[in-house]
Coordinates of C-alpha atoms in Angstrom, one line a residue:
M1 CA -15.0 21.8 -29.9
T2 CA -17.1 25.0 -30.2
R3 CA -20.5 25.0 -28.7
T4 CA -23.0 26.1 -31.4
D5 CA -26.4 25.6 -29.7
Q6 CA -26.3 28.4 -27.1
S7 CA -30.0 27.7 -26.1
A8 CA -29.4 24.1 -25.1
P9 CA -29.0 23.8 -21.3
L10 CA -25.7 22.8 -19.8
L11 CA -25.8 19.0 -19.1
E12 CA -24.4 17.6 -15.9
F13 CA -24.0 13.8 -15.4
D14 CA -23.8 11.8 -12.2
E15 CA -21.7 8.6 -12.1
I16 CA -24.2 5.9 -11.5
E17 CA -24.2 2.1 -11.7
P18 CA -27.0 0.1 -13.4
D19 CA -29.8 -1.2 -11.3
D20 CA -28.8 -4.5 -9.6
D21 CA -31.9 -6.3 -10.9
C22 CA -31.6 -5.0 -14.5
I23 CA -31.5 -8.0 -16.9
C24 CA -30.6 -6.1 -20.1
G25 CA -27.6 -7.3 -22.0
G26 CA -25.5 -4.2 -21.2
C27 CA -25.9 -4.4 -17.4
C28 CA -25.3 -8.2 -17.4
A29 CA -22.1 -7.7 -19.5
R30 CA -20.8 -4.9 -17.2
R31 CA -21.4 -7.1 -14.1
R32 CA -19.6 -10.0 -15.6
A33 CA -16.7 -7.8 -16.8
R34 CA -16.4 -6.4 -13.3
L35 CA -16.1 -9.9 -11.8
R36 CA -13.5 -11.1 -14.3
S37 CA -11.3 -8.1 -14.0
A38 CA -11.3 -8.0 -10.2
P39 CA -7.7 -8.2 -8.9
V40 CA -6.7 -10.3 -6.0
H41 CA -6.3 -7.3 -3.8
E42 CA -8.1 -3.9 -3.5
G43 CA -5.4 -1.8 -5.2
G44 CA -6.4 0.0 -8.3
H45 CA -10.0 -1.3 -8.4
A46 CA -11.7 2.0 -7.4
A47 CA -9.7 4.0 -10.0
A48 CA -10.4 1.5 -12.7
R49 CA -14.1 1.5 -11.9
S50 CA -14.2 5.3 -11.9
V51 CA -12.5 5.3 -15.4
R52 CA -15.2 2.9 -16.7
R53 CA -18.0 5.0 -15.3
R54 CA -16.6 8.2 -16.7
A55 CA -16.2 6.6 -20.1
A56 CA -19.8 5.5 -20.0
V57 CA -21.0 9.0 -19.1
L58 CA -18.8 10.5 -21.9
M59 CA -20.3 8.1 -24.4
A60 CA -23.8 9.0 -23.3
A61 CA -23.0 12.7 -23.6
V62 CA -21.5 12.3 -27.0
G63 CA -24.6 10.4 -28.1
T64 CA -26.9 13.2 -26.9
A65 CA -24.8 16.0 -28.4
L66 CA -24.9 14.2 -31.8
G67 CA -28.7 14.2 -31.7
G68 CA -29.3 10.6 -30.9
G69 CA -31.2 11.4 -27.7
A70 CA -31.8 8.7 -25.2
A71 CA -31.8 6.0 -27.9
G72 CA -28.5 7.2 -29.2
A73 CA -27.0 7.1 -25.7
A74 CA -28.3 3.6 -25.1
T75 CA -26.9 2.4 -28.4
A76 CA -23.5 3.9 -27.6
V77 CA -23.2 2.4 -24.1
A78 CA -24.8 -1.0 -24.5
A79 CA -22.6 -3.5 -26.4
P80 CA -23.8 -6.9 -27.5
A81 CA -23.6 -9.2 -24.4
P82 CA -22.9 -12.9 -24.2
T83 CA -25.8 -15.1 -23.4
P84 CA -26.5 -15.0 -19.6
S85 CA -25.3 -18.0 -17.6
P86 CA -27.9 -20.6 -16.6
G87 CA -30.2 -19.4 -13.9
G88 CA -30.3 -15.8 -15.1
P89 CA -27.8 -12.9 -14.8
A90 CA -25.0 -12.9 -12.3
A91 CA -25.7 -11.6 -8.8
P92 CA -24.6 -8.0 -8.3
R93 CA -21.2 -7.7 -6.8
G94 CA -20.8 -5.0 -4.2
E95 CA -24.2 -5.0 -2.5
T96 CA -24.3 -8.6 -1.3
P97 CA -22.3 -10.4 1.4
Q98 CA -21.4 -13.4 -0.8
G99 CA -20.8 -14.1 -4.4
E100 CA -21.9 -17.1 -6.5
V101 CA -20.3 -20.5 -6.5
S102 CA -17.0 -20.1 -8.3
G103 CA -13.7 -21.8 -9.0
L104 CA -10.4 -20.7 -7.4
Y105 CA -9.5 -17.1 -8.3
G106 CA -12.9 -16.8 -9.8
E107 CA -12.0 -18.7 -12.9
S108 CA -15.3 -20.5 -13.5
P109 CA -16.3 -21.4 -17.0
T110 CA -19.8 -22.3 -15.6
A111 CA -20.7 -21.8 -12.0
R112 CA -22.9 -24.9 -12.0
S113 CA -19.8 -27.1 -12.5
F114 CA -18.8 -26.3 -8.9
A115 CA -22.3 -26.5 -7.4
A116 CA -22.3 -30.3 -6.5
P117 CA -20.1 -31.7 -3.8
R118 CA -17.2 -34.0 -4.7
A119 CA -17.9 -37.7 -4.7
T120 CA -15.3 -38.0 -1.9
A121 CA -14.7 -35.1 0.4
A122 CA -11.1 -34.1 0.8
P123 CA -9.9 -35.2 4.3
V124 CA -9.0 -32.4 6.8
T125 CA -8.4 -32.4 10.5
R126 CA -10.1 -30.0 13.0
A127 CA -6.6 -28.5 13.8
Q128 CA -6.1 -27.8 10.1
I129 CA -9.4 -26.1 9.8
I130 CA -8.7 -23.8 12.7
E131 CA -5.1 -23.2 11.6
R132 CA -6.3 -22.1 8.1
A133 CA -9.0 -19.8 9.7
Q134 CA -6.4 -18.3 12.0
R135 CA -4.1 -17.6 9.0
W136 CA -6.8 -15.3 7.5
V137 CA -7.2 -13.7 10.9
D138 CA -3.5 -13.0 11.2
Q139 CA -3.4 -11.7 7.6
K140 CA -6.4 -9.5 8.2
V141 CA -7.9 -10.5 4.8
P142 CA -10.2 -7.7 3.6
Y143 CA -13.8 -8.5 3.2
S144 CA -15.0 -8.6 -0.4
M145 CA -17.8 -10.3 -2.4
S146 CA -16.0 -10.2 -5.7
R147 CA -12.2 -10.5 -5.0
Y148 CA -10.1 -13.5 -4.4
W149 CA -7.2 -13.8 -1.9
S150 CA -3.8 -15.1 -2.8
D151 CA -4.8 -18.6 -1.9
G152 CA -7.6 -18.4 -4.6
Y153 CA -10.7 -18.2 -2.4
R154 CA -13.3 -15.5 -2.5
Q155 CA -13.0 -13.0 0.4
D156 CA -16.5 -13.4 1.8
C157 CA -18.0 -15.5 4.6
S158 CA -18.7 -18.6 2.5
G159 CA -15.4 -18.3 0.6
F160 CA -13.6 -18.2 4.0
V161 CA -15.3 -21.5 5.1
S162 CA -14.5 -23.1 1.7
M163 CA -10.8 -22.2 2.3
A164 CA -10.8 -23.6 5.8
W165 CA -12.4 -26.8 4.7
G166 CA -10.1 -27.1 1.7
L167 CA -12.8 -27.2 -0.9
G168 CA -11.8 -26.9 -4.5
S169 CA -14.1 -23.9 -5.0
S170 CA -15.7 -21.0 -3.3
Q171 CA -19.2 -22.1 -2.2
T172 CA -22.1 -20.1 -0.8
T173 CA -24.0 -20.4 2.4
W174 CA -26.7 -22.3 0.4
T175 CA -24.3 -24.9 -1.0
L176 CA -21.9 -25.4 2.0
P177 CA -24.5 -27.8 3.6
D178 CA -24.1 -30.1 0.6
F179 CA -20.6 -30.8 1.9
A180 CA -21.7 -31.4 5.5
D181 CA -23.9 -33.3 7.9
R182 CA -26.4 -31.5 10.1
I183 CA -25.6 -31.8 13.8
T184 CA -26.9 -30.4 17.1
K185 CA -25.6 -27.7 19.4
A186 CA -24.4 -30.4 21.8
D187 CA -22.3 -31.9 19.0
L188 CA -20.4 -28.8 18.1
Q189 CA -16.6 -29.0 18.1
P190 CA -13.9 -26.7 16.6
G191 CA -14.0 -26.7 12.8
D192 CA -17.8 -27.2 12.6
I193 CA -19.9 -24.3 11.2
L194 CA -23.0 -22.3 12.0
V195 CA -25.1 -21.3 8.9
Y196 CA -27.9 -18.8 8.6
N197 CA -29.8 -18.7 5.3
N198 CA -32.5 -16.1 4.8
P199 CA -35.0 -17.2 2.0
A200 CA -36.3 -13.6 1.8
S201 CA -32.8 -12.3 1.0
P202 CA -30.7 -15.3 -0.1
Q203 CA -27.5 -13.5 -0.6
S204 CA -27.6 -10.3 1.4
G205 CA -29.3 -11.9 4.4
S206 CA -27.2 -15.0 4.9
H207 CA -24.0 -15.7 6.9
V208 CA -21.8 -18.5 8.2
T209 CA -19.2 -18.7 11.0
I210 CA -16.6 -21.3 12.0
F211 CA -17.1 -22.7 15.5
G212 CA -13.8 -22.4 17.5
G213 CA -14.9 -23.8 20.9
W214 CA -17.1 -22.8 23.9
T215 CA -15.9 -20.0 26.1
D216 CA -18.0 -21.1 29.1
S217 CA -19.4 -24.3 30.6
S218 CA -23.0 -23.0 30.2
R219 CA -22.4 -22.9 26.4
T220 CA -23.8 -19.4 25.9
R221 CA -20.8 -18.0 24.1
Y222 CA -18.2 -19.4 21.7
I223 CA -15.2 -18.3 19.7
A224 CA -16.3 -17.5 16.2
Y225 CA -14.0 -17.3 13.2
E226 CA -15.8 -15.3 10.5
Q227 CA -15.2 -13.2 7.4
T228 CA -17.0 -10.0 7.8
S229 CA -16.4 -6.3 7.1
P230 CA -13.7 -4.9 7.4
S231 CA -11.6 -8.1 7.6
T232 CA -11.4 -11.6 9.1
L233 CA -12.3 -11.7 12.8
K234 CA -11.9 -14.1 15.7
R235 CA -14.1 -13.1 18.6
S236 CA -16.2 -14.3 21.5
T237 CA -19.8 -14.5 20.2
P238 CA -23.2 -15.2 21.9
Y239 CA -24.7 -18.5 20.7
A240 CA -25.7 -18.7 17.9
Y241 CA -25.0 -15.2 16.7
W242 CA -25.5 -11.5 17.4
N243 CA -28.8 -11.5 15.4
N244 CA -31.1 -14.1 13.9
S245 CA -29.7 -16.4 16.6
A246 CA -32.5 -18.9 16.5
S247 CA -32.1 -19.5 12.8
Y248 CA -28.5 -20.6 12.7
V249 CA -28.0 -24.3 12.0
P250 CA -24.8 -26.3 13.0
Y251 CA -23.1 -28.5 10.3
R252 CA -20.0 -30.7 10.3
Y253 CA -17.8 -31.2 7.2
K254 CA -18.2 -34.7 5.7
G255 CA -14.5 -35.0 5.0
L256 CA -13.4 -34.5 8.6
S257 CA -10.4 -36.7 9.4
T258 CA -10.0 -38.7 12.6
S259 CA -6.3 -38.2 12.7
N260 CA -4.5 -35.8 15.0
G261 CA -7.1 -35.9 17.7
G262 CA -10.1 -35.0 15.5
S263 CA -13.3 -36.9 15.2
S264 CA -15.4 -37.5 12.1
G265 CA -19.2 -37.5 11.7
G266 CA -21.2 -37.5 14.8
G267 CA -18.9 -39.9 16.8
S268 CA -17.0 -38.9 19.8
A269 CA -13.2 -38.5 19.9
S270 CA -11.0 -41.2 21.4
T271 CA -10.6 -41.2 25.2
A272 CA -7.0 -42.4 24.9
F273 CA -4.3 -40.0 26.3
P274 CA -2.6 -38.4 23.3
G275 CA 0.8 -38.2 25.0
A276 CA 2.5 -35.4 27.0
G277 CA 4.1 -34.1 23.7
A278 CA 0.7 -32.9 22.6
F279 CA 0.7 -30.2 25.3
G280 CA 2.9 -27.5 26.6
P281 CA 4.7 -24.4 25.0
G282 CA 4.7 -24.6 21.2
A283 CA 1.9 -27.2 21.0
N284 CA -0.7 -26.5 18.3
N285 CA -3.2 -29.3 17.7
A286 CA -6.8 -30.4 18.2
D287 CA -6.0 -32.1 21.5
V288 CA -5.2 -28.8 23.1
T289 CA -8.6 -27.5 22.0
R290 CA -10.3 -30.6 23.5
L291 CA -8.4 -30.3 26.7
G292 CA -9.6 -26.6 27.1
Q293 CA -13.2 -27.5 26.3
M294 CA -13.1 -30.2 29.0
L295 CA -11.6 -27.9 31.5
V296 CA -14.3 -25.3 30.8
Q297 CA -16.9 -27.9 31.4
R298 CA -15.3 -28.6 34.8
G299 CA -15.3 -25.0 35.9
G300 CA -12.2 -23.6 34.2
G301 CA -14.0 -21.0 32.0
R302 CA -12.7 -18.0 34.0
F303 CA -9.1 -18.7 32.8
Y304 CA -10.0 -18.2 29.2
S305 CA -10.5 -14.7 27.8
E306 CA -10.9 -16.3 24.4
G307 CA -10.8 -19.9 23.1
P308 CA -10.2 -22.7 24.0
G309 CA -8.2 -23.1 20.8
P310 CA -5.5 -25.4 19.3
R311 CA -2.5 -23.2 20.3
W312 CA -1.3 -23.9 23.9
G313 CA -1.4 -20.9 26.1
E314 CA -1.0 -19.8 29.7
A315 CA -4.8 -20.1 30.1
D316 CA -4.5 -23.8 29.3
R317 CA -1.7 -24.3 31.9
R318 CA -3.5 -22.3 34.6
A319 CA -6.8 -24.1 34.1
T320 CA -5.1 -27.5 34.1
E321 CA -3.2 -26.6 37.3
A322 CA -6.5 -25.5 38.9
F323 CA -8.1 -28.8 38.0
Q324 CA -5.2 -30.8 39.4
L325 CA -5.2 -28.8 42.6
A326 CA -8.9 -29.4 43.0
Q327 CA -8.1 -33.2 43.1
G328 CA -5.7 -32.6 46.0
W329 CA -2.6 -33.1 43.9
R330 CA 0.5 -31.1 44.6
G331 CA 4.1 -30.5 43.4
S332 CA 4.9 -32.2 40.1
E333 CA 1.4 -33.7 40.0
A334 CA -0.1 -30.1 39.7
D335 CA 2.4 -28.5 37.3
G336 CA -0.3 -27.5 34.8
I337 CA 0.7 -30.0 32.1
P338 CA -1.9 -32.9 31.7
G339 CA -0.7 -36.4 32.2
K340 CA -2.5 -39.7 31.9
A341 CA -4.3 -39.3 35.3
T342 CA -5.4 -35.7 34.5
W343 CA -6.7 -36.8 31.1
D344 CA -8.5 -39.8 32.5
Y345 CA -10.3 -37.7 35.1
L346 CA -11.4 -35.1 32.5
V347 CA -12.6 -37.5 29.7
N348 CA -14.4 -39.8 32.2
G349 CA -15.9 -37.1 34.5
K350 CA -14.0 -38.2 37.5
G351 CA -12.9 -36.2 40.6
R352 CA -13.8 -32.7 41.7
N353 CA -14.6 -29.7 39.5
I354 CA -12.5 -26.6 39.7
D355 CA -15.4 -24.8 41.5
G356 CA -15.5 -27.6 44.1
G357 CA -18.4 -29.7 42.7
T358 CA -17.9 -33.4 42.3
G359 CA -17.7 -35.2 39.0
G360 CA -18.9 -34.2 35.6
T361 CA -22.2 -36.2 35.6
P362 CA -25.4 -34.1 35.9
Q363 CA -27.2 -34.7 39.3
P364 CA -30.8 -36.1 39.4
P365 CA -33.6 -33.6 39.4
P366 CA -35.5 -32.8 42.6
P367 CA -38.8 -34.7 43.2
V368 CA -41.6 -33.9 40.9
N369 CA -45.0 -32.6 42.1
P370 CA -47.7 -35.2 41.2
G371 CA -50.0 -34.0 38.4
T372 CA -47.9 -30.9 37.5
G373 CA -44.7 -32.4 36.3
V374 CA -42.8 -29.5 37.9
P375 CA -40.0 -30.3 40.4
A376 CA -41.0 -29.5 44.0
F377 CA -39.6 -26.2 45.3
P378 CA -36.9 -27.1 47.8
G379 CA -37.4 -24.0 49.9
A380 CA -35.9 -20.5 50.0
D381 CA -33.2 -21.5 52.5
K382 CA -31.5 -23.6 49.7
F383 CA -30.5 -20.4 47.9
G384 CA -28.6 -17.3 48.7
P385 CA -25.1 -16.4 50.1
G386 CA -23.4 -19.4 51.6
A387 CA -25.7 -22.0 50.0
N388 CA -23.8 -25.0 48.6
N389 CA -26.1 -27.9 47.4
D390 CA -27.3 -29.6 44.3
F391 CA -30.5 -27.5 44.1
V392 CA -28.3 -24.5 43.3
R393 CA -26.7 -26.4 40.5
Q394 CA -30.1 -27.6 39.2
L395 CA -31.4 -24.0 39.3
G396 CA -28.4 -22.8 37.3
E397 CA -28.7 -25.6 34.7
Q398 CA -32.3 -24.8 34.2
L399 CA -31.6 -21.1 33.8
V400 CA -29.1 -22.0 31.1
R401 CA -31.6 -24.2 29.3
K402 CA -34.1 -21.3 29.3
G403 CA -31.6 -18.9 27.9
Y404 CA -30.8 -17.0 31.1
G405 CA -27.2 -18.0 31.7
A406 CA -25.4 -14.9 30.4
S407 CA -23.9 -14.0 33.8
Y408 CA -22.1 -17.3 34.2
T409 CA -18.3 -17.1 33.6
Q410 CA -18.0 -20.6 35.0
G411 CA -20.5 -23.2 36.3
P412 CA -23.3 -23.5 37.0
G413 CA -22.2 -25.2 40.2
P414 CA -23.4 -26.1 43.7
R415 CA -22.1 -22.9 45.4
W416 CA -24.5 -19.9 45.2
T417 CA -22.8 -16.9 43.5
E418 CA -23.7 -13.5 42.4
S419 CA -24.0 -14.9 38.9
D420 CA -26.8 -17.1 40.0
R421 CA -28.6 -14.1 41.5
R422 CA -28.2 -12.0 38.4
N423 CA -29.5 -14.8 36.1
V424 CA -32.5 -15.4 38.4
Q425 CA -33.2 -11.7 38.4
A426 CA -33.0 -11.6 34.6
F427 CA -35.6 -14.4 34.4
Q428 CA -37.9 -12.7 37.0
E429 CA -37.7 -9.4 35.1
A430 CA -38.6 -11.2 31.9
Q431 CA -41.9 -12.3 33.6
G432 CA -42.7 -8.6 34.1
W433 CA -41.9 -8.6 37.8
R434 CA -40.2 -5.6 39.4
G435 CA -38.9 -4.6 42.9
A436 CA -39.0 -7.3 45.6
E437 CA -40.5 -9.7 43.0
A438 CA -37.3 -9.5 41.0
D439 CA -34.6 -9.6 43.7
G440 CA -32.7 -12.5 42.2
Y441 CA -33.7 -15.1 44.8
P442 CA -36.1 -17.8 43.7
G443 CA -39.4 -18.4 45.4
P444 CA -42.1 -20.9 44.6
D445 CA -43.5 -18.8 41.7
T446 CA -40.1 -18.3 40.1
W447 CA -39.3 -22.0 40.5
R448 CA -42.6 -23.1 39.0
R449 CA -42.3 -20.8 35.9
L450 CA -38.7 -21.7 35.4
F451 CA -39.3 -25.5 35.4
S452 CA -42.7 -25.5 33.7

């Protein structure tokens, strides 16, 4: 085509997307079209989107060249749009960490039809939840807010949990609690979730992880299964998360089955020995996870670089062996495979801990000073290298309660360790103390502030 108007400036166009909060018919239609046409995997999406953008730019340019101006361009680009779905236009895909409630593969006639929980939650065991989560970890499922994996679930954090729980749809962090019961930190077991919802930014500021088990007896870190950029992760995570930690809330799926070693609701798992066949090479079940958690509580945290989890590993064998040796057992009685006696000692808090302490029952607190409610300081001689007494344990447990247990890889226990000193020092520095006042050894002032 020959250019006839030599005085008109040469037009250049940038490829831009409509504003995320625009509610005009054209923008709504383009967002819905982008969702419906999204393939299961990433391939080809970027190219297709580029073609659509260039077509839109070309239409705008043609409208301008024909004399229609801005109005002509708008007429050329904006086609009549279907009536927006209830609740307003669809949330933008591409700038938020989770999509809307949707059916499998995104095939959702109306999103609201999937918003309410089923009358009866589909049963699933803890082992199944962790196995499904691990499957996405192994497949390195790419993170996406608008695409759906080969199993039909949306590839974002809430779609990941929906898949692991076996829901018939991809939920959001705001609707997942409808399928669950709220629990406490002390109740957390593998397969439960931790949810953070940010009212100020409901979609871009919210997140959810699957709890995979504690990594230390002080319960300051846990294994988190999560769907985040660039792909599904399984990693040791500070409780409750790297940021916004205080705002995460634990939940338990209502359809949790009691079979295969799991427990439902807020009740505790059975204390019966599940049988030797539940443990050893090749074992993969919830009983292995529970064994590891009990071993960590009895001082076996140092054997686990991650987990405990449902797959039997060398860490489970070594931790079990260490616990058996701590009871004075030898030979076939300390082979690293739990039998009835080992299981009985663990579930009922019997015997000695791996670190040398006795039993799993917390010790009584030291005497309380009348009028203050603060336990009496037992004296500086009770702490430091070589100290081995209940006051050291009580100090460590209080440090954990106050949030200063990061240096513990096992314990707290009755033997004074460098971990105790570092945690005390962190607490002292948090009071603004420096130098000799923050040497890591508790004095009367440290004790009073710690227990007040």
